[in-house]
């Protein structure tokens, strides 16, 4: 079993690779492979790597457990610190977050008339936020400075080079260029661009190491976000949202009364784990309290019963999810995160069932209306990925890796339920599998819409449907809901089997083939495959895939379906990928990656918008209850 390596700051790794000679850079990928398996943790907390008899690399992480300075990585060979061994050891370690969490400062008194700025004890309430900076700025940002424009241009060029290389050629050297550009963006005050670059580097690493959690579609989306962010920033026309902020701003919130809605585990790719508890105020305003720290899966599993660090409240997160708080002197971020300054006082309150109090309106309207509001918001808006919606459904049955349900509204389409957190050590998947064995079961679901999939909901909590006979039977102390990430549903929580036959007939189970997926059925998958081919194999792979009759075979169905813009953009991408300029002597020259990157970004942006439209249509109710057909 390999030793767990300490995270390394991106700039430390970038500097180590940059100091290598051209000859050593060619050997870096081979030297990095297998380093983690040869690492040894010493009694003083350091980690050593032995390369032969004369070279030993030692990583000495700081108090936070992260290598943040070049002096914390040493090698005993004669070429150190500009040696292959040191760069390989640093490259084998995971990347640290861009900015370590800082303690939250005391809020400015309300009478001072200014907002207090600070970070939370953890970098995120959800996995996406745990990997980078917040997207929303605390206040209006002035026009970009010359340093910011230069940093954005450098990041664009590094991203374009990485895209042209693809996963196959996107080794340690290409990743180091991205990390260097990301660090420059951080110093220039562009945290959103830096976070996007780090996601791309982590995706490249996962793809090259063939990790089971890697998805080529996710890396394609990361490239699209990075190129869009860097490109718009470099043009000088970016709004404040694209600059981002590495610190959350907290404003005085006065006195608040909130009720627990549910809790869910947080597990990020950067080694953070914990819990976030969602809260509602009587007016429907949404808040949250999170406890996310380094620790990964073990931390995520145990944090569900960790104490709530807010104003001396004597509650744990399990109690808060089914209870409430009266808060005096609250501090609130723009995202609804509640701060835990020393001036905050909190008193526990009795909980309320979903059928009563502020949670009731969540289940009072069709899910399609709530999703339509999310889809109408800008694609980069944070609430589109974190908002929870509620609906009452009837279980149809399992179909592949998802659970089919139908909402209890007239002519509703089939919905797909997928685990909110698919990690096998978390109970989401097991709970959904057990629910699937009860066709016809009436279920109240609170979940997060997956806006990248057709009519898909990722439930975080479930409960019984009021006045329904064939529904869940939960203990009284659960207050009418089960948190799927922490509570495990057992046989005693389900109705008696003798009522199943009649309920299943009412549900009308259908085979999976009768639940069309507009995203999978639309010809747009050809554009998606071309874009993913570019990410996997680089520019040359796109050029090869579009030569001969392959281009006509790909674009013909698009044009026949009326998707002429997608066909034109795919054709332009293939032509740019195959462009082979020559110098004054007629020799082939490597073309600049900029034109190819812009062509790829145009096709990717159009595809994302088209797929978003199909997702919106998949939630729309139809006269016969079927999902609208794809074009």
XYZ file of C-alpha atoms in Angstrom:
631
model
C 0.000 0.000 0.000
C 1.470 3.370 -1.000
C 2.155 6.123 1.525
C -0.230 9.075 1.488
C 1.732 12.026 0.143
C 1.397 15.582 1.465
C -0.271 18.091 -0.892
C 2.104 20.419 -2.747
C 1.404 24.064 -3.537
C 1.022 24.529 -7.321
C 3.718 27.200 -7.533
C 6.282 24.943 -5.830
C 5.757 22.205 -8.406
C 5.774 24.693 -11.289
C 9.089 26.169 -10.149
C 10.681 22.739 -9.791
C 9.707 21.718 -13.342
C 10.711 25.092 -14.764
C 14.240 24.724 -13.363
C 14.885 21.467 -15.265
C 16.853 21.328 -18.472
C 15.119 20.332 -21.714
C 16.743 16.895 -21.553
C 15.467 16.235 -18.015
C 11.963 17.461 -18.843
C 11.625 14.707 -21.422
C 12.271 12.140 -18.688
C 9.984 13.675 -16.077
C 6.793 11.717 -16.813
C 8.579 8.374 -16.610
C 10.355 9.400 -13.413
C 7.108 10.505 -11.772
C 5.318 7.215 -12.464
C 5.597 4.912 -9.482
C 6.997 7.539 -7.110
C 4.010 7.327 -4.787
C 4.461 3.571 -4.344
C 8.098 4.041 -3.315
C 7.430 6.759 -0.733
C 8.113 6.192 2.960
C 6.690 8.227 5.843
C 9.213 8.963 8.558
C 8.585 9.342 12.278
C 8.982 13.140 12.116
C 6.121 13.433 9.616
C 8.293 13.867 6.532
C 8.053 11.670 3.431
C 11.128 10.298 1.657
C 11.667 8.928 -1.860
C 14.750 6.896 -2.717
C 16.124 7.096 -6.279
C 19.022 4.640 -6.407
C 21.787 4.726 -3.828
C 22.805 8.390 -3.895
C 19.545 10.313 -4.301
C 16.946 10.674 -1.552
C 14.190 13.259 -1.810
C 12.541 14.470 1.386
C 9.258 16.380 1.594
C 8.757 18.189 4.910
C 5.212 19.610 5.011
C 4.432 22.602 7.184
C 2.070 22.732 10.174
C -0.957 22.597 7.867
C 0.353 19.382 6.281
C 1.166 21.039 2.936
C 4.457 21.698 1.144
C 4.212 25.431 0.510
C 7.861 26.437 0.043
C 10.692 25.192 -2.156
C 12.912 24.662 0.891
C 10.499 21.996 2.167
C 11.511 19.688 -0.712
C 15.181 18.636 -0.755
C 17.302 16.071 -2.579
C 20.733 14.656 -1.767
C 21.974 14.398 -5.359
C 24.612 16.741 -6.829
C 22.164 18.503 -9.195
C 19.746 19.493 -6.444
C 17.600 21.520 -6.308
C 17.427 21.519 -10.135
C 17.234 17.770 -10.336
C 14.853 15.266 -11.857
C 14.341 13.411 -8.565
C 12.962 16.415 -6.696
C 10.605 17.425 -9.529
C 9.348 13.849 -9.881
C 8.601 13.527 -6.160
C 6.736 16.841 -6.134
C 4.818 15.837 -9.249
C 3.671 12.584 -7.664
C 2.070 14.412 -4.728
C -1.481 15.788 -4.939
C -2.014 19.471 -5.659
C -2.904 21.643 -2.701
C -5.768 24.100 -2.808
C -4.975 27.512 -4.196
C -5.347 29.303 -0.882
C -5.405 27.636 2.539
C -8.393 28.338 4.775
C -8.010 31.326 7.061
C -9.795 32.029 10.346
C -12.876 34.162 10.047
C -12.274 37.695 11.385
C -14.590 39.441 13.751
C -17.469 41.140 11.927
C -17.602 44.889 11.784
C -20.404 46.172 14.023
C -23.568 47.078 12.181
C -23.203 50.675 13.253
C -19.885 50.955 11.439
C -21.773 50.669 8.154
C -19.292 48.342 6.484
C -19.145 44.633 5.757
C -16.663 42.304 7.356
C -14.594 40.263 4.967
C -13.290 36.842 5.806
C -13.131 33.201 4.937
C -14.855 30.332 6.583
C -13.112 27.619 8.517
C -13.402 25.468 5.420
C -12.984 26.412 1.775
C -16.343 25.091 0.636
C -19.808 23.862 1.476
C -19.911 21.631 -1.522
C -17.378 19.707 -3.514
C -17.082 22.221 -6.285
C -16.444 25.088 -3.905
C -13.931 23.026 -1.943
C -11.672 22.944 -4.998
C -11.480 26.650 -5.662
C -12.537 30.173 -4.982
C -16.039 31.530 -4.816
C -17.446 32.735 -8.121
C -19.280 35.753 -6.744
C -17.301 38.837 -5.752
C -17.933 40.519 -2.430
C -18.180 43.955 -4.008
C -17.898 45.659 -7.379
C -14.505 45.249 -8.986
C -12.852 48.040 -11.024
C -11.582 47.605 -14.567
C -8.844 45.038 -14.990
C -5.316 46.236 -14.418
C -2.436 45.710 -16.817
C -1.128 42.932 -14.565
C -4.475 41.161 -14.678
C -4.710 41.453 -18.448
C -1.199 40.051 -18.797
C -1.901 37.192 -16.392
C -5.116 36.318 -18.227
C -3.334 36.340 -21.591
C -0.606 34.049 -20.217
C -3.190 31.698 -18.798
C -5.066 31.635 -22.106
C -1.887 30.698 -23.968
C -1.043 27.940 -21.455
C -4.596 26.578 -21.659
C -4.517 26.643 -25.475
C -1.224 24.739 -25.477
C -2.638 22.170 -23.041
C -5.757 21.724 -25.175
C -3.698 21.244 -28.326
C -1.592 18.634 -26.519
C -4.539 16.740 -25.046
C -4.354 14.103 -22.354
C -1.888 11.955 -24.309
C 0.737 14.719 -24.438
C -0.393 16.696 -21.401
C 2.304 15.435 -19.076
C 4.144 17.098 -16.221
C 5.696 19.837 -18.362
C 2.381 20.960 -19.859
C 0.775 20.827 -16.419
C 3.594 22.881 -14.933
C 3.034 25.620 -17.512
C -0.605 25.745 -16.501
C 0.325 25.865 -12.828
C 2.777 28.692 -13.400
C 0.136 30.682 -15.281
C -2.412 29.901 -12.570
C -0.063 31.197 -9.875
C 0.471 34.390 -11.862
C -3.308 34.787 -12.100
C -3.570 34.362 -8.358
C -0.973 37.064 -7.703
C -2.806 39.353 -10.125
C -6.081 38.909 -8.269
C -7.896 36.477 -10.595
C -8.876 33.624 -8.240
C -11.636 32.259 -10.457
C -9.243 31.793 -13.361
C -6.711 30.164 -11.060
C -9.315 27.743 -9.697
C -10.361 26.813 -13.239
C -6.753 26.076 -14.182
C -6.246 23.868 -11.130
C -9.339 21.867 -12.048
C -7.920 21.260 -15.518
C -4.576 20.112 -14.101
C -6.278 17.746 -11.687
C -8.391 16.416 -14.537
C -5.323 15.832 -16.704
C -3.656 13.961 -13.867
C -6.709 11.787 -13.249
C -6.994 10.977 -16.955
C -3.326 10.077 -17.364
C -3.393 7.940 -14.222
C -6.612 6.245 -15.423
C -8.424 6.814 -12.154
C -11.837 5.233 -11.904
C -13.483 8.535 -10.913
C -12.229 10.307 -14.040
C -14.809 11.312 -16.662
C -13.706 12.740 -19.981
C -16.857 14.867 -20.075
C -15.873 16.549 -16.809
C -12.416 17.404 -18.147
C -14.008 18.754 -21.328
C -16.205 21.017 -19.221
C -13.199 22.166 -17.202
C -11.334 23.103 -20.375
C -14.376 25.015 -21.619
C -14.640 26.985 -18.377
C -10.915 27.764 -18.278
C -10.729 28.935 -21.888
C -13.887 31.005 -21.526
C -12.708 32.652 -18.309
C -9.170 33.355 -19.510
C -10.292 34.470 -22.960
C -12.863 36.972 -21.734
C -10.518 38.277 -19.049
C -7.709 38.738 -21.567
C -10.048 40.716 -23.829
C -10.584 43.274 -21.075
C -14.380 43.014 -21.307
C -14.939 40.740 -18.299
C -17.472 41.594 -15.635
C -16.803 41.303 -11.909
C -18.137 37.720 -11.775
C -15.243 36.408 -13.891
C -12.541 37.802 -11.620
C -13.919 36.027 -8.560
C -12.767 36.425 -5.006
C -10.689 34.248 -2.712
C -12.411 35.590 0.395
C -16.065 35.526 1.331
C -17.582 38.750 2.586
C -19.769 38.560 5.682
C -22.307 41.243 6.453
C -24.203 41.652 9.712
C -27.442 39.690 9.503
C -29.024 40.806 12.766
C -31.313 38.267 14.408
C -32.327 35.159 12.492
C -34.574 32.187 13.113
C -33.826 29.147 10.950
C -35.138 25.601 10.699
C -33.090 22.576 9.649
C -33.881 21.147 6.216
C -31.339 18.343 5.762
C -27.616 17.597 5.901
C -25.321 16.078 3.335
C -21.701 14.917 3.304
C -19.033 16.923 1.501
C -16.193 15.046 -0.180
C -13.812 16.908 -2.490
C -11.089 15.710 -4.822
C -8.549 17.774 -2.883
C -8.791 15.740 0.316
C -11.374 17.806 2.172
C -14.330 16.188 3.873
C -17.153 17.248 6.129
C -20.815 18.134 6.227
C -23.118 20.973 5.210
C -26.489 21.465 6.878
C -29.131 23.332 4.899
C -31.444 25.732 6.749
C -34.560 27.738 5.946
C -35.889 30.967 7.445
C -39.645 31.588 7.863
C -39.605 33.853 4.786
C -38.084 31.092 2.646
C -34.516 32.473 2.673
C -31.926 29.724 2.503
C -28.870 29.444 4.720
C -26.256 26.821 5.467
C -23.680 25.868 8.074
C -20.735 23.735 7.057
C -17.844 21.977 8.720
C -15.323 20.998 6.037
C -11.689 20.261 6.836
C -8.867 18.067 5.567
C -9.633 14.430 6.175
C -11.375 13.070 3.115
C -13.875 10.229 3.420
C -13.349 9.582 7.137
C -14.017 13.222 7.899
C -17.130 13.275 5.690
C -18.592 10.199 7.382
C -17.934 11.384 10.927
C -18.857 15.037 10.514
C -22.569 14.233 10.331
C -22.613 14.167 14.120
C -19.954 16.787 14.754
C -20.847 19.719 16.988
C -22.138 22.863 15.328
C -19.532 25.571 15.854
C -21.894 28.540 15.934
C -22.449 30.846 18.856
C -22.114 28.191 21.542
C -25.066 26.173 20.251
C -25.308 22.783 21.982
C -26.302 20.924 18.815
C -24.587 18.588 16.430
C -25.304 18.612 12.696
C -27.667 15.656 13.019
C -29.729 17.559 15.560
C -29.607 20.803 13.608
C -30.843 19.096 10.407
C -34.037 18.204 12.310
C -34.049 21.177 14.652
C -33.650 24.920 14.519
C -31.686 27.904 15.799
C -32.398 31.420 16.969
C -29.288 33.442 16.119
C -28.380 36.875 17.472
C -25.651 38.943 15.813
C -25.548 36.667 12.763
C -23.030 37.209 9.981
C -24.037 36.028 6.525
C -22.128 35.673 3.244
C -23.613 36.394 -0.168
C -24.194 32.646 -0.644
C -26.143 32.357 2.617
C -23.276 30.879 4.618
C -23.552 31.636 8.339
C -20.339 32.829 9.975
C -19.112 31.768 13.400
C -17.570 34.909 14.878
C -17.241 35.414 18.610
C -20.089 37.922 18.608
C -22.607 35.358 17.328
C -25.020 33.827 19.834
C -27.275 30.879 19.005
C -30.078 29.130 20.903
C -31.542 25.764 19.824
C -35.195 25.607 18.751
C -37.555 22.655 18.216
C -37.598 21.280 14.692
C -40.434 21.237 12.187
C -41.526 18.586 9.709
C -41.331 19.253 5.981
C -45.122 19.527 5.914
C -45.020 22.497 8.276
C -43.144 25.765 8.426
C -40.807 27.155 5.784
C -40.139 23.813 4.039
C -43.740 23.298 2.877
C -43.532 25.669 -0.159
C -40.623 23.651 -1.569
C -43.028 20.818 -2.390
C -45.991 22.983 -3.402
C -45.127 23.470 -7.075
C -43.993 21.160 -9.883
C -40.303 20.483 -10.115
C -40.317 21.737 -13.719
C -41.100 25.272 -12.541
C -38.214 25.276 -10.059
C -35.805 23.881 -12.663
C -36.960 26.463 -15.208
C -35.937 29.234 -12.799
C -32.494 27.679 -12.367
C -32.015 27.254 -16.101
C -33.031 30.873 -16.697
C -30.151 32.021 -14.494
C -26.675 32.513 -16.027
C -24.824 29.223 -16.480
C -21.991 30.360 -14.190
C -24.323 31.367 -11.349
C -23.452 29.484 -8.184
C -27.079 28.838 -7.223
C -27.655 26.725 -10.335
C -25.365 24.030 -8.928
C -26.294 24.224 -5.231
C -30.050 24.894 -5.167
C -32.328 22.216 -3.728
C -35.825 21.542 -5.057
C -38.599 19.313 -3.727
C -41.213 17.102 -5.338
C -43.508 14.162 -4.602
C -42.877 11.151 -6.822
C -43.953 7.562 -7.390
C -41.250 4.928 -7.788
C -41.292 3.178 -11.182
C -38.193 1.015 -10.817
C -34.494 0.717 -11.489
C -33.099 1.261 -14.971
C -29.350 0.855 -15.357
C -27.487 3.032 -12.899
C -30.474 5.210 -12.022
C -33.903 5.019 -10.451
C -36.951 5.973 -12.523
C -39.730 7.901 -10.798
C -42.710 9.918 -11.959
C -43.720 13.156 -10.319
C -47.222 13.321 -8.900
C -48.463 16.020 -11.298
C -50.535 15.588 -14.484
C -48.614 14.498 -17.602
C -45.272 14.592 -15.775
C -42.249 13.076 -17.536
C -40.188 10.310 -16.024
C -37.415 11.574 -13.766
C -34.099 9.863 -13.121
C -32.676 9.744 -9.600
C -28.907 9.381 -9.287
C -26.817 9.263 -6.080
C -25.822 12.725 -4.897
C -22.472 11.245 -3.834
C -21.645 7.983 -5.632
C -18.785 6.990 -3.317
C -19.460 3.367 -2.262
C -18.627 4.112 1.380
C -21.460 6.642 1.574
C -25.032 5.267 1.793
C -26.582 7.210 -1.113
C -26.331 4.389 -3.648
C -27.442 1.702 -1.211
C -30.474 3.743 -0.147
C -31.587 4.344 -3.742
C -31.134 0.671 -4.560
C -33.385 -0.274 -1.670
C -36.017 2.280 -2.691
C -35.976 0.869 -6.240
C -37.147 -2.505 -4.910
C -40.500 -0.962 -3.952
C -42.311 -0.066 -7.219
C -45.286 2.184 -6.619
C -43.801 3.665 -3.439
C -44.862 7.275 -2.882
C -41.871 9.372 -1.943
C -41.166 12.986 -1.047
C -37.757 13.927 -2.475
C -35.481 16.867 -1.773
C -32.601 17.013 -4.221
C -30.309 18.933 -6.500
C -31.136 18.977 -10.235
C -28.329 17.720 -12.443
C -28.414 20.351 -15.180
C -26.006 18.351 -17.340
C -28.418 15.413 -17.698
C -31.954 15.049 -18.961
C -34.620 15.220 -16.218
C -32.198 14.054 -13.529
C -32.358 14.753 -9.817
C -29.736 13.885 -7.226
C -31.647 13.448 -3.951
C -30.047 14.367 -0.638
C -33.050 13.540 1.568
C -36.394 11.721 1.292
C -39.528 11.465 3.367
C -43.064 10.058 3.352
C -45.799 11.675 1.274
C -48.547 13.055 3.541
C -51.805 11.048 3.506
C -50.304 8.375 1.216
C -50.827 4.719 2.164
C -47.883 3.153 0.360
C -45.033 5.378 1.533
C -42.122 5.422 3.978
C -42.570 4.650 7.663
C -39.822 6.602 9.400
C -39.154 6.829 13.160
C -40.718 9.769 14.958
C -37.365 11.199 16.001
C -36.369 11.451 12.303
C -39.076 14.111 11.990
C -40.348 12.844 8.669
C -37.147 12.738 6.595
C -34.053 10.650 6.041
C -30.719 12.166 5.039
C -29.547 9.795 2.322
C -25.874 10.549 2.976
C -26.048 9.536 6.654
C -29.260 7.641 7.470
C -29.542 4.086 6.175
C -33.018 2.951 5.176
C -33.930 -0.498 6.473
C -36.806 -2.864 5.788
C -38.759 -1.548 8.763
C -38.827 1.902 7.162
C -40.889 0.652 4.204
C -44.576 -0.348 4.018
C -45.757 -3.941 4.263
C -45.188 -6.064 1.112
C -48.889 -6.968 0.795
C -49.684 -3.422 -0.364
C -47.028 -3.446 -3.066
C -49.000 -5.125 -5.902
C -51.801 -2.595 -6.068
C -49.417 0.369 -5.743
C -47.113 -0.954 -8.473
C -50.052 -1.205 -10.851
C -50.943 2.415 -10.184
C -47.354 3.484 -10.868
C -47.399 1.917 -14.310
C -43.811 0.574 -14.480
C -42.225 1.009 -17.872
C -39.018 -0.413 -19.318
C -36.009 1.852 -19.566
C -36.381 1.998 -23.343
C -39.638 3.932 -22.899
C -37.802 6.737 -21.055
C -36.066 8.623 -23.898
C -33.018 10.731 -23.185
C -32.988 13.792 -25.472
C -29.300 14.392 -24.849
C -28.351 10.864 -25.864
C -30.772 10.734 -28.788
C -29.923 14.109 -30.341
C -27.285 14.259 -33.119
C -25.374 16.670 -30.909
C -23.509 13.702 -29.510
C -21.318 13.888 -32.625
C -20.112 17.347 -31.643
C -19.568 16.188 -28.087
C -17.494 13.243 -29.298
C -15.384 15.525 -31.500
C -14.706 17.879 -28.575
C -13.845 15.011 -26.239
C -11.593 13.521 -28.916
C -9.672 16.779 -28.886
C -9.343 16.721 -25.115
C -8.188 13.106 -25.075
C -5.896 13.051 -28.103
C -5.152 16.701 -28.760
C -5.266 18.691 -31.964
C -3.916 15.890 -34.127
C -6.689 13.545 -33.035
C -9.348 16.049 -34.138
C -7.657 16.490 -37.492
C -7.457 12.736 -38.053
C -11.074 12.186 -36.996
C -12.365 14.761 -39.483
C -10.441 13.682 -42.576
C -11.964 11.890 -45.541
C -15.624 10.995 -45.355
C -15.733 11.169 -41.552
C -16.524 14.896 -41.582
C -19.513 14.448 -43.898
C -20.777 11.493 -41.896
C -20.631 13.569 -38.707
C -22.099 16.826 -39.992
C -24.768 15.361 -42.300
C -27.121 14.254 -39.490
C -26.622 17.611 -37.768
C -27.707 19.558 -40.839
C -30.645 17.249 -41.522
C -31.835 17.823 -37.952
C -31.663 21.585 -38.456
C -28.571 21.999 -36.247
C -26.681 23.947 -38.895
C -24.800 26.122 -36.406
C -23.414 23.046 -34.648
C -22.425 21.548 -38.004
C -20.679 24.765 -39.110
C -18.761 25.064 -35.840
C -17.685 21.406 -35.966
C -16.508 21.870 -39.556
C -14.556 24.994 -38.613
C -12.952 23.166 -35.698
C -11.858 20.274 -37.901
C -10.446 22.647 -40.520
C -8.491 24.619 -37.930
C -7.151 21.434 -36.353
C -5.870 20.286 -39.767
C -4.342 23.629 -40.703
C -0.650 23.104 -41.511
C 1.083 26.424 -42.263
C 4.488 26.577 -43.926
C 7.365 28.977 -43.466
C 9.095 31.034 -46.177
C 11.062 27.969 -47.289
C 7.980 25.743 -47.641
C 8.702 23.771 -44.502
C 5.862 22.729 -42.216
C 5.603 24.944 -39.157
C 3.720 24.362 -35.956
C 0.637 26.578 -36.044
C -0.263 28.772 -33.093
C -2.730 27.051 -30.756
C -4.835 30.205 -30.414
C -6.965 29.720 -33.526
C -7.614 26.073 -32.678
C -8.494 26.958 -29.067
C -10.983 29.629 -30.193
C -12.591 27.214 -32.656
C -12.821 24.520 -29.983
C -14.256 26.978 -27.448
C -16.888 28.212 -29.927
C -18.074 24.660 -30.607
C -18.015 23.767 -26.905
C -19.957 26.889 -25.887
C -22.624 26.276 -28.531
C -22.905 22.634 -27.502
C -23.331 23.590 -23.825
C -26.129 26.022 -24.711
C -27.871 23.482 -26.948
C -27.672 20.756 -24.324
C -28.990 23.180 -21.717
C -32.041 23.732 -23.923
C -32.591 19.980 -24.225
C -32.314 19.586 -20.459
C -34.946 22.290 -19.989
C -37.252 20.507 -22.445
C -36.796 17.162 -20.678
C -38.415 18.571 -17.526
C -41.455 19.850 -19.427
C -44.718 17.997 -18.920
C -46.274 16.564 -22.109
C -49.837 15.358 -22.783
C -48.883 11.684 -22.683
C -46.323 12.007 -19.877
C -43.367 11.206 -22.135
C -40.156 13.144 -22.384
C -40.149 15.539 -25.358
C -38.443 14.041 -28.371
C -35.004 15.222 -29.402
C -34.609 17.112 -32.673
